mmCIF file of C-alpha atoms in Angstrom:
data_model
loop_
_atom_site.group_PDB
_atom_site.id
_atom_site.type_symbol
_atom_site.label_atom_id
_atom_site.label_comp_id
_atom_site.label_asym_id
_atom_site.label_seq_id
_atom_site.Cartn_x
_atom_site.Cartn_y
_atom_site.Cartn_z
ATOM 1 C CA UNK A 6 0.004 -0.027 0.287
ATOM 2 C CA UNK A 7 1.056 3.583 -0.914
ATOM 3 C CA UNK A 8 -0.162 6.692 -0.111
ATOM 4 C CA UNK A 9 0.946 10.074 -2.184
ATOM 5 C CA UNK A 10 0.595 13.693 -1.504
ATOM 6 C CA UNK A 11 2.149 16.131 -4.211
ATOM 7 C CA UNK A 12 2.791 19.555 -3.642
ATOM 8 C CA UNK A 13 5.123 22.407 -4.928
ATOM 9 C CA UNK A 14 2.827 23.545 -7.724
ATOM 10 C CA UNK A 15 1.776 27.364 -8.543
ATOM 11 C CA UNK A 16 1.805 30.314 -11.048
ATOM 12 C CA UNK A 17 4.970 30.843 -12.838
ATOM 13 C CA UNK A 18 5.965 32.944 -15.669
ATOM 14 C CA UNK A 19 7.071 31.522 -18.710
ATOM 15 C CA UNK A 20 10.916 30.675 -18.551
ATOM 16 C CA UNK A 21 10.475 30.280 -14.909
ATOM 17 C CA UNK A 22 10.838 26.971 -12.599
ATOM 18 C CA UNK A 23 9.292 24.918 -10.313
ATOM 19 C CA UNK A 24 10.215 21.790 -8.085
ATOM 20 C CA UNK A 25 7.443 19.318 -7.512
ATOM 21 C CA UNK A 26 7.325 17.008 -4.475
ATOM 22 C CA UNK A 27 5.689 13.779 -3.798
ATOM 23 C CA UNK A 28 5.408 12.628 -0.155
ATOM 24 C CA UNK A 29 4.998 9.060 0.295
ATOM 25 C CA UNK A 30 3.925 6.565 2.869
ATOM 26 C CA UNK A 31 5.030 2.682 2.533
ATOM 27 C CA UNK A 32 7.830 0.862 3.720
ATOM 28 C CA UNK A 33 8.349 -0.708 0.075
ATOM 29 C CA UNK A 34 8.911 2.546 -1.219
ATOM 30 C CA UNK A 35 12.129 2.186 -2.701
ATOM 31 C CA UNK A 36 10.871 -0.528 -4.658
ATOM 32 C CA UNK A 37 8.409 1.261 -6.601
ATOM 33 C CA UNK A 38 8.778 2.993 -9.788
ATOM 34 C CA UNK A 39 7.752 6.497 -9.536
ATOM 35 C CA UNK A 40 6.119 8.621 -12.241
ATOM 36 C CA UNK A 41 5.055 12.038 -13.147
ATOM 37 C CA UNK A 42 2.107 12.542 -15.248
ATOM 38 C CA UNK A 43 0.204 15.408 -15.647
ATOM 39 C CA UNK A 44 -3.569 16.207 -17.037
ATOM 40 C CA UNK A 45 -4.835 19.365 -18.976
ATOM 41 C CA UNK A 46 -8.514 20.196 -18.971
ATOM 42 C CA UNK A 47 -10.225 18.395 -21.666
ATOM 43 C CA UNK A 48 -6.967 16.198 -22.536
ATOM 44 C CA UNK A 49 -6.081 12.791 -21.373
ATOM 45 C CA UNK A 50 -3.503 12.069 -18.818
ATOM 46 C CA UNK A 51 0.095 12.231 -20.580
ATOM 47 C CA UNK A 52 3.734 11.103 -19.163
ATOM 48 C CA UNK A 53 6.110 13.415 -17.792
ATOM 49 C CA UNK A 54 8.614 11.604 -16.120
ATOM 50 C CA UNK A 55 9.568 8.226 -14.387
ATOM 51 C CA UNK A 56 12.167 6.971 -12.088
ATOM 52 C CA UNK A 57 12.887 3.183 -11.341
ATOM 53 C CA UNK A 58 13.558 1.990 -8.339
ATOM 54 C CA UNK A 59 17.149 1.152 -9.668
ATOM 55 C CA UNK A 60 17.926 4.454 -10.551
ATOM 56 C CA UNK A 61 17.529 5.032 -13.951
ATOM 57 C CA UNK A 62 15.158 7.846 -15.470
ATOM 58 C CA UNK A 63 13.288 8.963 -18.420
ATOM 59 C CA UNK A 64 11.299 11.796 -19.755
ATOM 60 C CA UNK A 65 8.798 12.603 -22.262
ATOM 61 C CA UNK A 66 10.438 14.241 -25.392
ATOM 62 C CA UNK A 67 8.744 17.392 -24.536
ATOM 63 C CA UNK A 68 10.595 17.583 -21.295
ATOM 64 C CA UNK A 69 13.882 16.476 -22.189
ATOM 65 C CA UNK A 70 16.578 18.867 -21.178
ATOM 66 C CA UNK A 71 13.879 20.831 -19.182
ATOM 67 C CA UNK A 72 12.788 18.405 -16.327
ATOM 68 C CA UNK A 73 14.678 16.059 -13.771
ATOM 69 C CA UNK A 74 13.018 13.684 -11.788
ATOM 70 C CA UNK A 75 14.736 12.500 -8.362
ATOM 71 C CA UNK A 76 14.083 10.718 -5.466
ATOM 72 C CA UNK A 77 15.209 10.517 -1.666
ATOM 73 C CA UNK A 78 14.060 6.913 -0.769
ATOM 74 C CA UNK A 79 15.187 7.247 2.813
ATOM 75 C CA UNK A 80 12.633 10.539 2.904
ATOM 76 C CA UNK A 81 10.031 8.796 0.715
ATOM 77 C CA UNK A 82 9.786 11.605 -1.295
ATOM 78 C CA UNK A 83 9.929 12.004 -5.389
ATOM 79 C CA UNK A 84 10.805 15.203 -6.835
ATOM 80 C CA UNK A 85 10.019 16.802 -10.292
ATOM 81 C CA UNK A 86 12.226 19.826 -11.151
ATOM 82 C CA UNK A 87 11.153 21.780 -14.185
ATOM 83 C CA UNK A 88 12.770 24.334 -16.169
ATOM 84 C CA UNK A 89 12.065 26.593 -18.898
ATOM 85 C CA UNK A 90 8.613 26.303 -18.179
ATOM 86 C CA UNK A 91 6.429 26.841 -20.994
ATOM 87 C CA UNK A 92 2.234 27.916 -21.000
ATOM 88 C CA UNK A 93 1.861 24.562 -22.946
ATOM 89 C CA UNK A 94 3.131 22.941 -19.570
ATOM 90 C CA UNK A 95 0.182 24.007 -17.798
ATOM 91 C CA UNK A 96 -1.877 20.992 -15.794
ATOM 92 C CA UNK A 97 -2.478 19.333 -12.806
ATOM 93 C CA UNK A 98 0.318 17.189 -12.147
ATOM 94 C CA UNK A 99 0.200 13.848 -10.475
ATOM 95 C CA UNK A 100 2.375 11.620 -8.962
ATOM 96 C CA UNK A 101 2.037 7.605 -9.355
ATOM 97 C CA UNK A 102 3.368 4.916 -7.634
ATOM 98 C CA UNK A 103 4.284 1.178 -9.788
ATOM 99 C CA UNK A 104 4.522 -1.551 -7.406
ATOM 100 C CA UNK A 105 5.930 -3.759 -10.199
ATOM 101 C CA UNK A 106 8.589 -1.237 -10.715
ATOM 102 C CA UNK A 107 7.673 -1.385 -14.689
ATOM 103 C CA UNK A 108 7.467 2.509 -15.045
ATOM 104 C CA UNK A 109 5.291 2.571 -18.062
ATOM 105 C CA UNK A 110 4.345 5.494 -19.920
ATOM 106 C CA UNK A 111 0.908 4.533 -19.587
ATOM 107 C CA UNK A 112 -0.731 5.599 -16.653
ATOM 108 C CA UNK A 113 -3.298 3.083 -16.329
ATOM 109 C CA UNK A 114 -0.378 0.535 -15.114
ATOM 110 C CA UNK A 115 0.042 3.015 -12.159
ATOM 111 C CA UNK A 116 -1.703 1.773 -9.095
ATOM 112 C CA UNK A 117 -1.353 4.249 -6.832
ATOM 113 C CA UNK A 118 -1.828 7.905 -7.010
ATOM 114 C CA UNK A 119 -1.483 11.264 -5.546
ATOM 115 C CA UNK A 120 -4.608 14.244 -5.510
ATOM 116 C CA UNK A 121 -2.189 16.227 -8.140
ATOM 117 C CA UNK A 122 -0.722 19.909 -7.807
ATOM 118 C CA UNK A 123 -1.793 22.604 -10.105
ATOM 119 C CA UNK A 124 1.092 24.430 -12.279
ATOM 120 C CA UNK A 125 0.232 27.087 -14.260
ATOM 121 C CA UNK A 126 2.491 28.917 -16.646
ATOM 122 C CA UNK A 127 1.661 32.565 -17.826
ATOM 123 C CA UNK A 128 2.603 33.731 -21.276
#
C-alpha cells in the first residue's frame, strides 16, 4: 500500500522553474517505480517522467532537457524539477507509484496516485 501527496505547484511565468514534491508513505517505497504525469482540462493524462527503483530515469520528449526527476528513498519523497517552463506545461501534475517497478508511460499501469498539484505557466 502506498499513499502519495503532491506539493509545489503554483503560478509561474514562462521561462520560470518549479520543483514538485511527492511525499509517500509505505515501507516498500524504494522498490516502486515512481512517475509524474500531467493532465490539462479536456485532455488525456500524459507521461512526464519516471524514476525506476534502480536509479534510471526517463522523460517525455517534451520535457527532455527541462526536467529532472529524483528521489530520496530515506525520506520517501520523489521530486520533479522543471525549468524553462512553457504555457503548454500548464496542467495538474500527479505523482504515481508502480509496485511492479515497470515504469510504463501508460498511466493505467500505476496503481497509486496522489491528489495532484496545479501548475500554471503564464505567457
